[in-house]
PDB file of C-alpha atoms in Angstrom:
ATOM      1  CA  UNK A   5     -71.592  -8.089 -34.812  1.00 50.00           C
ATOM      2  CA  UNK A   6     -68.901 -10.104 -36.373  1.00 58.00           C
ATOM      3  CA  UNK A   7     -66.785  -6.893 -35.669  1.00 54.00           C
ATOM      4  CA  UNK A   8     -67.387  -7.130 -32.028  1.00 51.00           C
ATOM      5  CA  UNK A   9     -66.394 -10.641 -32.232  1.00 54.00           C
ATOM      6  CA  UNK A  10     -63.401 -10.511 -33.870  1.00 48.00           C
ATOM      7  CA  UNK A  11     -62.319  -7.474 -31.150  1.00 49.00           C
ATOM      8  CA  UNK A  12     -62.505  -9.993 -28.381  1.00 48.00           C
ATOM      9  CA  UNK A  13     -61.472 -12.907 -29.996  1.00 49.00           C
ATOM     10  CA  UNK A  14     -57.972 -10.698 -30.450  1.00 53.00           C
ATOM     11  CA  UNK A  15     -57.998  -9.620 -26.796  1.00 49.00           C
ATOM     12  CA  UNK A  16     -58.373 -12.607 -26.323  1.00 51.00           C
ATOM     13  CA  UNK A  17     -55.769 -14.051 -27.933  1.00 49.00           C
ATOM     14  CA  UNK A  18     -53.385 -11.173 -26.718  1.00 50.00           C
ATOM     15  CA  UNK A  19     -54.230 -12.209 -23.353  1.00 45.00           C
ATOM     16  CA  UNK A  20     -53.123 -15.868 -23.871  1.00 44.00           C
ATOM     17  CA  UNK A  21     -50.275 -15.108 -25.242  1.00 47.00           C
ATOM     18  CA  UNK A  22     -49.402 -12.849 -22.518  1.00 43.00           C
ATOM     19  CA  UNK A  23     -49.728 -15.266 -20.206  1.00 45.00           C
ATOM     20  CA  UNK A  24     -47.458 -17.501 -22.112  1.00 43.00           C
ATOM     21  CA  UNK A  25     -44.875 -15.253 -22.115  1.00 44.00           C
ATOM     22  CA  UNK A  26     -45.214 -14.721 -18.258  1.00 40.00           C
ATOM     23  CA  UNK A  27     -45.284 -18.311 -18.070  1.00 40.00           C
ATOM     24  CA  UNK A  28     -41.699 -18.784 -19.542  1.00 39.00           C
ATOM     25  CA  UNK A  29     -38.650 -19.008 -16.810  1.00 38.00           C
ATOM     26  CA  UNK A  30     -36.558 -15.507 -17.031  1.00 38.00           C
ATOM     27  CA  UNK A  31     -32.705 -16.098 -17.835  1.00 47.00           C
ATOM     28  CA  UNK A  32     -30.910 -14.750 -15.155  1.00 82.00           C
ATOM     29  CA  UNK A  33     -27.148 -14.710 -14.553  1.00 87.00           C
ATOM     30  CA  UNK A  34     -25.987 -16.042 -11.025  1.00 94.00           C
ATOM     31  CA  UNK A  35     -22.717 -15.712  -9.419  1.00 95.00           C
ATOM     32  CA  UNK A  36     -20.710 -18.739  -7.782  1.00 97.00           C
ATOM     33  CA  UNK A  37     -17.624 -17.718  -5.826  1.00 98.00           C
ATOM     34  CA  UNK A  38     -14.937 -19.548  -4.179  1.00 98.00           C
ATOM     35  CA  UNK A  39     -13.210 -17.427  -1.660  1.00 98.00           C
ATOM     36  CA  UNK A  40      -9.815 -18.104  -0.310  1.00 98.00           C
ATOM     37  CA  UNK A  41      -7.792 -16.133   2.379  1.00 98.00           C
ATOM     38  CA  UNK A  42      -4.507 -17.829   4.780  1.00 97.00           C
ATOM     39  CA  UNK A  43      -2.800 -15.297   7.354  1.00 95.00           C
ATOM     40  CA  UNK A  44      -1.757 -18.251   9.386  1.00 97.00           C
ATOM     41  CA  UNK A  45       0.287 -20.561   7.333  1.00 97.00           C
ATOM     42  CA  UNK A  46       1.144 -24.037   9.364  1.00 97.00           C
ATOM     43  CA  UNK A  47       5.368 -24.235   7.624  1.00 97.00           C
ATOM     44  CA  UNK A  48       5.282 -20.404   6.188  1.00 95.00           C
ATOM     45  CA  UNK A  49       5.514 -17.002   7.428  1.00 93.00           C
ATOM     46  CA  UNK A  50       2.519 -15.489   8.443  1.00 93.00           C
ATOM     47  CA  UNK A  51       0.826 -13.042   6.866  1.00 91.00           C
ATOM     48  CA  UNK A  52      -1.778  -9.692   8.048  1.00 90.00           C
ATOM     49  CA  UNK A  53      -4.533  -9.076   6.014  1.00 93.00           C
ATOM     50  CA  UNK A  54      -4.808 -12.155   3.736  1.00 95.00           C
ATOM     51  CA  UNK A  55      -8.249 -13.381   6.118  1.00 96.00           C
ATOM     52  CA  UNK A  56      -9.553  -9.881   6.375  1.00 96.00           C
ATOM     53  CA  UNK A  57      -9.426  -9.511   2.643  1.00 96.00           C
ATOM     54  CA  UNK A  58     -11.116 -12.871   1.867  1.00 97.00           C
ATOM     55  CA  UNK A  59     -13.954 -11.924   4.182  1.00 98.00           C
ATOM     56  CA  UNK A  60     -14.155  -8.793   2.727  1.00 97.00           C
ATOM     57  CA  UNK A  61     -14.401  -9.865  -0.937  1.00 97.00           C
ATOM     58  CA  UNK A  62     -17.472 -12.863   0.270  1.00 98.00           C
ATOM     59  CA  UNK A  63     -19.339 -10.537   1.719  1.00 97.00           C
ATOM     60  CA  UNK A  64     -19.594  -8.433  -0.941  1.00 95.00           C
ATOM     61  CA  UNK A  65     -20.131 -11.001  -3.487  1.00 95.00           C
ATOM     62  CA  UNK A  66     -22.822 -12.247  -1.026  1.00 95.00           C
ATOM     63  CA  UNK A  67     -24.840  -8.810  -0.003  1.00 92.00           C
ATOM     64  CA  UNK A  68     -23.966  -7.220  -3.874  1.00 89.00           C
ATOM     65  CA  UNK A  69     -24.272  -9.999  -6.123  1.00 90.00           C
ATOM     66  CA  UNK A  70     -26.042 -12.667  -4.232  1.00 93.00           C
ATOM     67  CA  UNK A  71     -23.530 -15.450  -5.047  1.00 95.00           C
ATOM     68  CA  UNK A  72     -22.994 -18.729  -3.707  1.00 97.00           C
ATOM     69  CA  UNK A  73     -20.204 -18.295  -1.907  1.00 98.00           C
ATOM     70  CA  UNK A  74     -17.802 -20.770  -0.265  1.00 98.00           C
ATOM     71  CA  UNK A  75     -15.189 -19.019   2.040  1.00 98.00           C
ATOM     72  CA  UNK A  76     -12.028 -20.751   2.867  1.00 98.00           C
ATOM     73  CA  UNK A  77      -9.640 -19.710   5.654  1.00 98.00           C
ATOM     74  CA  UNK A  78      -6.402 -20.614   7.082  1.00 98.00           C
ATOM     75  CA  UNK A  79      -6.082 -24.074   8.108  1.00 98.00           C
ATOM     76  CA  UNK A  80      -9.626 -24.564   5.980  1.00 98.00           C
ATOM     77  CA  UNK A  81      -7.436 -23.763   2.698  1.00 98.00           C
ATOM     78  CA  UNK A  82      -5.780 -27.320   1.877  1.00 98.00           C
ATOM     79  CA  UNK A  83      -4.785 -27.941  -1.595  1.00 98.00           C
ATOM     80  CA  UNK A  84      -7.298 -30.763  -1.901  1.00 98.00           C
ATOM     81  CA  UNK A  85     -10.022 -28.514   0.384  1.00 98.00           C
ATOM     82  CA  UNK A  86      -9.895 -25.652  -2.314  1.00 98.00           C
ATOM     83  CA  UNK A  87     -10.056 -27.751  -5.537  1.00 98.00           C
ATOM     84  CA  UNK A  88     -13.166 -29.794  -4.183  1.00 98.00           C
ATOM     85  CA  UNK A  89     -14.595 -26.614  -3.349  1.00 98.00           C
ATOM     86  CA  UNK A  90     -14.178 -24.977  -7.205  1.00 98.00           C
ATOM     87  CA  UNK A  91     -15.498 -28.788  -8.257  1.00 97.00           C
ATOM     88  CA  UNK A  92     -18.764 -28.793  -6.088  1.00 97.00           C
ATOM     89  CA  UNK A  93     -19.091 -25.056  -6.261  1.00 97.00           C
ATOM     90  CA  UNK A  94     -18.784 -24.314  -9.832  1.00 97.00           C
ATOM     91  CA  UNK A  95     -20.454 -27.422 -10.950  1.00 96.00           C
ATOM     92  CA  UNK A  96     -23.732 -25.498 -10.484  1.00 95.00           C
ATOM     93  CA  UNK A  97     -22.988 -23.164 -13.090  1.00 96.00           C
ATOM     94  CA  UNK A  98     -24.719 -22.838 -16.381  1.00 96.00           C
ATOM     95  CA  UNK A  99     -23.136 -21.413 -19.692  1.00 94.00           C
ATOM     96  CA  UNK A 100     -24.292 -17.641 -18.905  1.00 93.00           C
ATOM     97  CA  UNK A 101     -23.347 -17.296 -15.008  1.00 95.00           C
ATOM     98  CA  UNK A 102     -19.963 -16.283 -13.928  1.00 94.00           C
ATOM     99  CA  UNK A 103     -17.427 -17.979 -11.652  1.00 96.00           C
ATOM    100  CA  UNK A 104     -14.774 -16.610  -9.469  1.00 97.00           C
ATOM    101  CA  UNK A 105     -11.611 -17.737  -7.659  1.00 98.00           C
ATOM    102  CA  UNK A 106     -10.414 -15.431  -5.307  1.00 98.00           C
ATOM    103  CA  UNK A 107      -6.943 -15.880  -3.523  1.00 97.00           C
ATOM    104  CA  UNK A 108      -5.196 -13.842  -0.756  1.00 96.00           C
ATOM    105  CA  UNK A 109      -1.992 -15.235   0.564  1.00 94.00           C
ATOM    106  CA  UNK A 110       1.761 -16.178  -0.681  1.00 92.00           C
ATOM    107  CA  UNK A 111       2.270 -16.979  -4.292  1.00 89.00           C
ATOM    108  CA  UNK A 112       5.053 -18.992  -5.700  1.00 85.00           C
ATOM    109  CA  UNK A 113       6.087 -19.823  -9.504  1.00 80.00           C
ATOM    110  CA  UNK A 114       3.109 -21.482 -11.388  1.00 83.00           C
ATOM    111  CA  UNK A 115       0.535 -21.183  -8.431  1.00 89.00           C
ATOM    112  CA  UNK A 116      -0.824 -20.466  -5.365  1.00 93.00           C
ATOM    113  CA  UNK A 117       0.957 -21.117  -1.485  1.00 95.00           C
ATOM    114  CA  UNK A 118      -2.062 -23.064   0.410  1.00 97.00           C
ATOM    115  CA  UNK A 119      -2.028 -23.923   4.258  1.00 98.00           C
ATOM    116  CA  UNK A 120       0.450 -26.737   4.417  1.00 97.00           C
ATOM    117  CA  UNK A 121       3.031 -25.008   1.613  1.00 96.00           C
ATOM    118  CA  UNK A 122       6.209 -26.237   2.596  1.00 95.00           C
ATOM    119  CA  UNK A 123       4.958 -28.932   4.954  1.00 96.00           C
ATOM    120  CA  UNK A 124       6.573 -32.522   4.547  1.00 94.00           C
ATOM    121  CA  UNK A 125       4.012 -34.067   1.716  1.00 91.00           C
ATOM    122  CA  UNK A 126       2.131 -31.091   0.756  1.00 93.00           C
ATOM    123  CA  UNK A 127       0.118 -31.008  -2.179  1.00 93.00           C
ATOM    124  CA  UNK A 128       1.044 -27.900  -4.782  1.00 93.00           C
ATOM    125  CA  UNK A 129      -1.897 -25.057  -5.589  1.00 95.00           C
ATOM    126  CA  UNK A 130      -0.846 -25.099  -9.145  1.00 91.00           C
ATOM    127  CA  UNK A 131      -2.598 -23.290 -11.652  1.00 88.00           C
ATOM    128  CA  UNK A 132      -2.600 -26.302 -13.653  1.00 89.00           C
ATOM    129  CA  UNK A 133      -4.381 -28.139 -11.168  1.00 93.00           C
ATOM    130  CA  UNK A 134      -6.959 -25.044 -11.027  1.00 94.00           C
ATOM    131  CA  UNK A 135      -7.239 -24.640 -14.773  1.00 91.00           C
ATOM    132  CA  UNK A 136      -8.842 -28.619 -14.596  1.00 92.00           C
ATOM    133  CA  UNK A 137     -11.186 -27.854 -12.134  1.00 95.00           C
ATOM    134  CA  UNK A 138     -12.109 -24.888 -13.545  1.00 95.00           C
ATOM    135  CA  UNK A 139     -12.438 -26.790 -16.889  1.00 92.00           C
ATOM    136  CA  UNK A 140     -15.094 -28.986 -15.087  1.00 94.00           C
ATOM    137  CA  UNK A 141     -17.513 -25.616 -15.163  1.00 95.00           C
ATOM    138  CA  UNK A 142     -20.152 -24.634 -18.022  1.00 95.00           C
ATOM    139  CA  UNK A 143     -19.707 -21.432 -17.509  1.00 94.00           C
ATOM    140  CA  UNK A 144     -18.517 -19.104 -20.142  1.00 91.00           C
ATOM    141  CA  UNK A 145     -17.096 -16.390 -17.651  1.00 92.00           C
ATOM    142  CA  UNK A 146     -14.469 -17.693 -15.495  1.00 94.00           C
ATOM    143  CA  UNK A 147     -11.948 -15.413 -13.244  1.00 94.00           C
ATOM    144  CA  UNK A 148      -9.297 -15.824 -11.098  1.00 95.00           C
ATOM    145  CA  UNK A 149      -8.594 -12.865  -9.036  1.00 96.00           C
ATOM    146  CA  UNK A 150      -4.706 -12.998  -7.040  1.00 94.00           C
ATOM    147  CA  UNK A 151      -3.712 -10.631  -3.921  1.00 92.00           C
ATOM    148  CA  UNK A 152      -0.470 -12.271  -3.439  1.00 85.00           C
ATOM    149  CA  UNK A 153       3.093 -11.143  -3.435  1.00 72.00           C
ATOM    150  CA  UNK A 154       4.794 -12.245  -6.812  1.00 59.00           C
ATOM    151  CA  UNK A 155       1.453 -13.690  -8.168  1.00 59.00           C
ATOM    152  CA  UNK A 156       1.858 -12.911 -11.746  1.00 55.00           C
ATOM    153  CA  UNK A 157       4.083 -16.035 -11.867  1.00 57.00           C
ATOM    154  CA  UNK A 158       1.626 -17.827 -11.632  1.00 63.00           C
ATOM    155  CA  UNK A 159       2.068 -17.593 -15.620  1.00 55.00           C
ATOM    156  CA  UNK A 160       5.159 -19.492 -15.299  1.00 53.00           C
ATOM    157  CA  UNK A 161       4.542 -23.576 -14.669  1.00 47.00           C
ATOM    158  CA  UNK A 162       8.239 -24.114 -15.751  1.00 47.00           C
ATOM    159  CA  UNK A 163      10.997 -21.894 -15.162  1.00 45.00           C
ATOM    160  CA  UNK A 164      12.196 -23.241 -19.191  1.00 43.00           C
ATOM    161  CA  UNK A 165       9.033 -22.380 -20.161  1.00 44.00           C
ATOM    162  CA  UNK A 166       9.120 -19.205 -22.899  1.00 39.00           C
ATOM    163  CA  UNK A 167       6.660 -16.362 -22.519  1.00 46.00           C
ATOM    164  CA  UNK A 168       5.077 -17.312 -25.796  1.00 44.00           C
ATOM    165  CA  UNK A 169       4.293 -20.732 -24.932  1.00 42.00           C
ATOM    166  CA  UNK A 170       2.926 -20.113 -20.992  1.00 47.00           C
ATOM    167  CA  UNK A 171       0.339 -17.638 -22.700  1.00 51.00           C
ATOM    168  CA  UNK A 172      -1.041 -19.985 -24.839  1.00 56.00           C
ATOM    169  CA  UNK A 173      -1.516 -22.255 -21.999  1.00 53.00           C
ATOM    170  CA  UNK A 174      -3.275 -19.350 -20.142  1.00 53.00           C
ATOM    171  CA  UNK A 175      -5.512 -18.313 -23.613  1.00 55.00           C
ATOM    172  CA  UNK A 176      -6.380 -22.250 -23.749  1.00 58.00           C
ATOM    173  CA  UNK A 177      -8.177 -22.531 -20.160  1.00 56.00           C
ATOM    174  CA  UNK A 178     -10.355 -19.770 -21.005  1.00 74.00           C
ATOM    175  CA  UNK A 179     -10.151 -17.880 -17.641  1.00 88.00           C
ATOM    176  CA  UNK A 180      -9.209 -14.208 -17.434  1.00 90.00           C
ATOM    177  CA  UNK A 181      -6.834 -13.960 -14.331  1.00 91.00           C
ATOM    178  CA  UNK A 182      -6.505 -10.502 -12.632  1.00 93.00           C
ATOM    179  CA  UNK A 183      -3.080 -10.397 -10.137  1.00 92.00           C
ATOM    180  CA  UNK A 184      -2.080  -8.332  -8.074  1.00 91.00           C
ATOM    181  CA  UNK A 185       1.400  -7.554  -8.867  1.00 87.00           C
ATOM    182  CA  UNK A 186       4.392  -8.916 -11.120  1.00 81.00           C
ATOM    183  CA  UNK A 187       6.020 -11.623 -10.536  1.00 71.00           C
ATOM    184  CA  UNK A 188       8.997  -9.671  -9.473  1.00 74.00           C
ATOM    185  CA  UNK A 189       7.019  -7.694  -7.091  1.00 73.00           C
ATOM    186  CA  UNK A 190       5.570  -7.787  -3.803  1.00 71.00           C
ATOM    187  CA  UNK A 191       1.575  -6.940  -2.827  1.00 75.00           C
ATOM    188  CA  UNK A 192       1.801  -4.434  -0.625  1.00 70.00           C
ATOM    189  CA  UNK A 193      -0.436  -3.010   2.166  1.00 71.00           C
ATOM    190  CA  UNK A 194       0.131  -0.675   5.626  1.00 71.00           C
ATOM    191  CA  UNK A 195      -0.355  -1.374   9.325  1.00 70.00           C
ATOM    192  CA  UNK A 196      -3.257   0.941   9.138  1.00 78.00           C
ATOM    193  CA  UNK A 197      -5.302  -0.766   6.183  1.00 83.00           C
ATOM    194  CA  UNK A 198      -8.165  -3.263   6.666  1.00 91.00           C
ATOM    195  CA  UNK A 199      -7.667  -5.015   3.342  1.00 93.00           C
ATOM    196  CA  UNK A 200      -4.214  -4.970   1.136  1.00 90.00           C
ATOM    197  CA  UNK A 201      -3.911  -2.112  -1.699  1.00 92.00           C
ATOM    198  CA  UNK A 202      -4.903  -4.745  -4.849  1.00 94.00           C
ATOM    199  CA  UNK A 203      -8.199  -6.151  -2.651  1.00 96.00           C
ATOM    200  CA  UNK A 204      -8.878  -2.099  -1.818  1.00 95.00           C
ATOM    201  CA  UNK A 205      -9.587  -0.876  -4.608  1.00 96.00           C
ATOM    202  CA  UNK A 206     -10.805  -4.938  -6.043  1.00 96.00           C
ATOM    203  CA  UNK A 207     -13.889  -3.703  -3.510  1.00 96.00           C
ATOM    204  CA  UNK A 208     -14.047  -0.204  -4.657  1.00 96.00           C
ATOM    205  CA  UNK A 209     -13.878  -1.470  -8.498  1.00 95.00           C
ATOM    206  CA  UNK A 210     -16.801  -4.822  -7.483  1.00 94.00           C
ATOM    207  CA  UNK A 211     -18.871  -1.715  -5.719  1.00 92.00           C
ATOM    208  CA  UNK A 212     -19.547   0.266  -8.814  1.00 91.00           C
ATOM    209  CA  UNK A 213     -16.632   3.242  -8.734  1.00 94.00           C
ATOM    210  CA  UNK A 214     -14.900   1.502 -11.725  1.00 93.00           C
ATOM    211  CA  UNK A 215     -18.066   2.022 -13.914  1.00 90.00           C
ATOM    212  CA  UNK A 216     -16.482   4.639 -15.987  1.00 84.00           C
ATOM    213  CA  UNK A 217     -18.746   4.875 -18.623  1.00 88.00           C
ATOM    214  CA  UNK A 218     -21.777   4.333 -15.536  1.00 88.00           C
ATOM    215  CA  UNK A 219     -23.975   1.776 -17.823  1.00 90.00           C
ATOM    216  CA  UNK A 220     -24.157  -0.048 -15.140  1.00 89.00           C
ATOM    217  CA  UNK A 221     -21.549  -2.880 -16.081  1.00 90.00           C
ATOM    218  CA  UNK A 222     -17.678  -3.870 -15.474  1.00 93.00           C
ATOM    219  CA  UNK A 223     -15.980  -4.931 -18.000  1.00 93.00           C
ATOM    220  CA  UNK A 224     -12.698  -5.933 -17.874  1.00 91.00           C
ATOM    221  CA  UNK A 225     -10.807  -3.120 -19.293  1.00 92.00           C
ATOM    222  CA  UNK A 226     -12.779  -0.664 -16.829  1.00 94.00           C
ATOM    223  CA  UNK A 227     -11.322  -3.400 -13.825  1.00 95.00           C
ATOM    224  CA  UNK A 228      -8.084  -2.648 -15.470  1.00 94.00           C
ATOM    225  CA  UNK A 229      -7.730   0.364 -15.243  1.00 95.00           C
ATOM    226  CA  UNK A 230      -9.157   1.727 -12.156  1.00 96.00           C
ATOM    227  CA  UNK A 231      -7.898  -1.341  -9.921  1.00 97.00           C
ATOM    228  CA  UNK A 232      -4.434  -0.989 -12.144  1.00 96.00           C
ATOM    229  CA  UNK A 233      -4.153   3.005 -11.621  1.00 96.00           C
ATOM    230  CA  UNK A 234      -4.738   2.996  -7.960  1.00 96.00           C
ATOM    231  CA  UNK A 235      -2.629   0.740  -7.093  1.00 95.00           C
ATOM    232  CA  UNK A 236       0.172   2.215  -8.544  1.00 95.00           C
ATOM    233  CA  UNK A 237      -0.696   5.779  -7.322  1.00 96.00           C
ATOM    234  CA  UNK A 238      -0.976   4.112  -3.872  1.00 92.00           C
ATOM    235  CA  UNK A 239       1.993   2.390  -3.503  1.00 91.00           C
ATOM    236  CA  UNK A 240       4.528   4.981  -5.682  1.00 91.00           C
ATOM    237  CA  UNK A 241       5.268   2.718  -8.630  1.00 90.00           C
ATOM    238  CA  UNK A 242       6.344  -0.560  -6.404  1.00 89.00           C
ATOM    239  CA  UNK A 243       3.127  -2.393  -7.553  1.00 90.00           C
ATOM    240  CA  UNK A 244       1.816  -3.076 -10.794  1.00 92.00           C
ATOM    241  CA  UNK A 245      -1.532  -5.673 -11.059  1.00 93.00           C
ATOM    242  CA  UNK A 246      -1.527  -7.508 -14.326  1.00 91.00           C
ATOM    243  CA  UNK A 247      -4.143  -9.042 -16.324  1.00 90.00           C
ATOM    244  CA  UNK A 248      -3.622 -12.349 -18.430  1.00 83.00           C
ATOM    245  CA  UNK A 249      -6.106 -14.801 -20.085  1.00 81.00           C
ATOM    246  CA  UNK A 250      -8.248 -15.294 -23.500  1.00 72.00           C
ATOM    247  CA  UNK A 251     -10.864 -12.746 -23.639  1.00 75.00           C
ATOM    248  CA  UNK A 252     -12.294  -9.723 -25.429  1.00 76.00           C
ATOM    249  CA  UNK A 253     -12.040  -5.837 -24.203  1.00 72.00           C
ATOM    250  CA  UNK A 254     -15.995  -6.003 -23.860  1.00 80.00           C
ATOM    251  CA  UNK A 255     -16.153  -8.538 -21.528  1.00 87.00           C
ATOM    252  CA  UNK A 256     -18.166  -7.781 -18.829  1.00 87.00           C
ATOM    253  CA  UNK A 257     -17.285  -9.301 -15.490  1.00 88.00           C
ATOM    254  CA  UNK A 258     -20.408  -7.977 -13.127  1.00 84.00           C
ATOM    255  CA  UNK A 259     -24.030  -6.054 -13.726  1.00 80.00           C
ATOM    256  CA  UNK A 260     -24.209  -3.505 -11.238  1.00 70.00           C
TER     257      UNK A 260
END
């Protein structure tokens, strides 16, 4: 008898505990992206794709990853517009989800070329002014991703400024940027393309092709390279992305 009794007293218990366990809230990594694409600039030259590719890139974070996802075009893309939009958007973040900035347009030295660039009193897209907003977010995992002509000077926030001391400012705001092309170089794309070459083969990488090792997760040096290598196939050498920022080769950016 006292067998019997100690049998269900340990189902029992294994039962309880159990239901403990299925009581506890599951960890689970969310997405929050901020989505950013001007064709029509109101004092630059316009540009094709830059709308199409911003579209492109929400809806995929949307119907792949489920991310929150605020989308800001054209005249929508104000200096002030985009920065409140990392600051309310990322704010829901917690240490384990991932954050993304995503840019298509023009790109000038130390930032980004927002609706009003050149207009009488504009406000600068710097990437110091991003780098504080991003700094406002828990998260751990922070990228900005860049199609824009001469967007890797976006390292450069002074034109004095040596190599040496514009990375450390990069490695100190903890975000791992991803741009589409030098800073001597243009982004380039055809009259019979949807999206630009970088924001291509971004899709292709975001959809699961760049999974080399197919564990189901990107990591950055897997974006690298298959984002890198196609875009320089594609365009014959005129277009090299670059990646910048403080962060480890296993780093992974998405879970497919």
């Amino acid at each position: 008898m006292d067998k019997v009794r100690v049998y269900i007293l340990s189902i029992m218990i294994g039962f309880w505990a159990l239901t403990l366990n299925a009581q506890k809230p599951v960890s689970k990594v969310r997405t929050y992206a901020v989505v950013v694409g001007i064709s029509d600039y109101a004092c630059e030259s316009d540009l094709n794709l830059c709308t199409s590719d911003a579209m492109a890139l929400a809806n995929l974070f949307d119907s792949v990853y489920h991310a929150k996802v605020k989308l800001l075009l054209n005249q929508d893309a104000t200096t002030d517009n985009i920065l409140n939009a990392i600051d309310s958007t990322f704010s829901e973040a917690k240490p384990n989800d991932i954050v993304f900035l995503f840019f298509s347009g023009h790109g000038f030295l130390g930032g980004f070329c927002d609706y009003e660039f050149k207009c009488s009193g504009c406000k600068y897209l710097t990437f110091d002014l991003i780098s504080q907003s991003f700094s406002k977010s828990k998260a751990k995992r922070k990228f900005i991703l860049a199609d824009a002509c001469h967007s890797g000077k976006i390292r450069n926030n002074n034109k004095h400024e040596v190599d040496s001391l514009v990375n450390e400012k990069i490695k100190k705001s903890q975000i791992m940027l991803f741009l589409s092309s030098r800073g001597s170089e243009s982004s380039w794309e055809t009259s019979s393309m949807k999206n630009g070459f970088f924001t291509t083969y971004l899709l292709e990488a975001f959809s699961g092709k760049a999974d080399l090792n197919q564990n189901g997760k990107l990591t950055a040096v897997e974006l690298f390279k298959y984002v890198h290598t196609k875009v320089v196939e594609a365009t014959m050498g005129r277009q090299h992305p670059v990646m910048w920022g403080n962060f480890n080769k296993g780093l992974v950016i998405s879970n497919f």
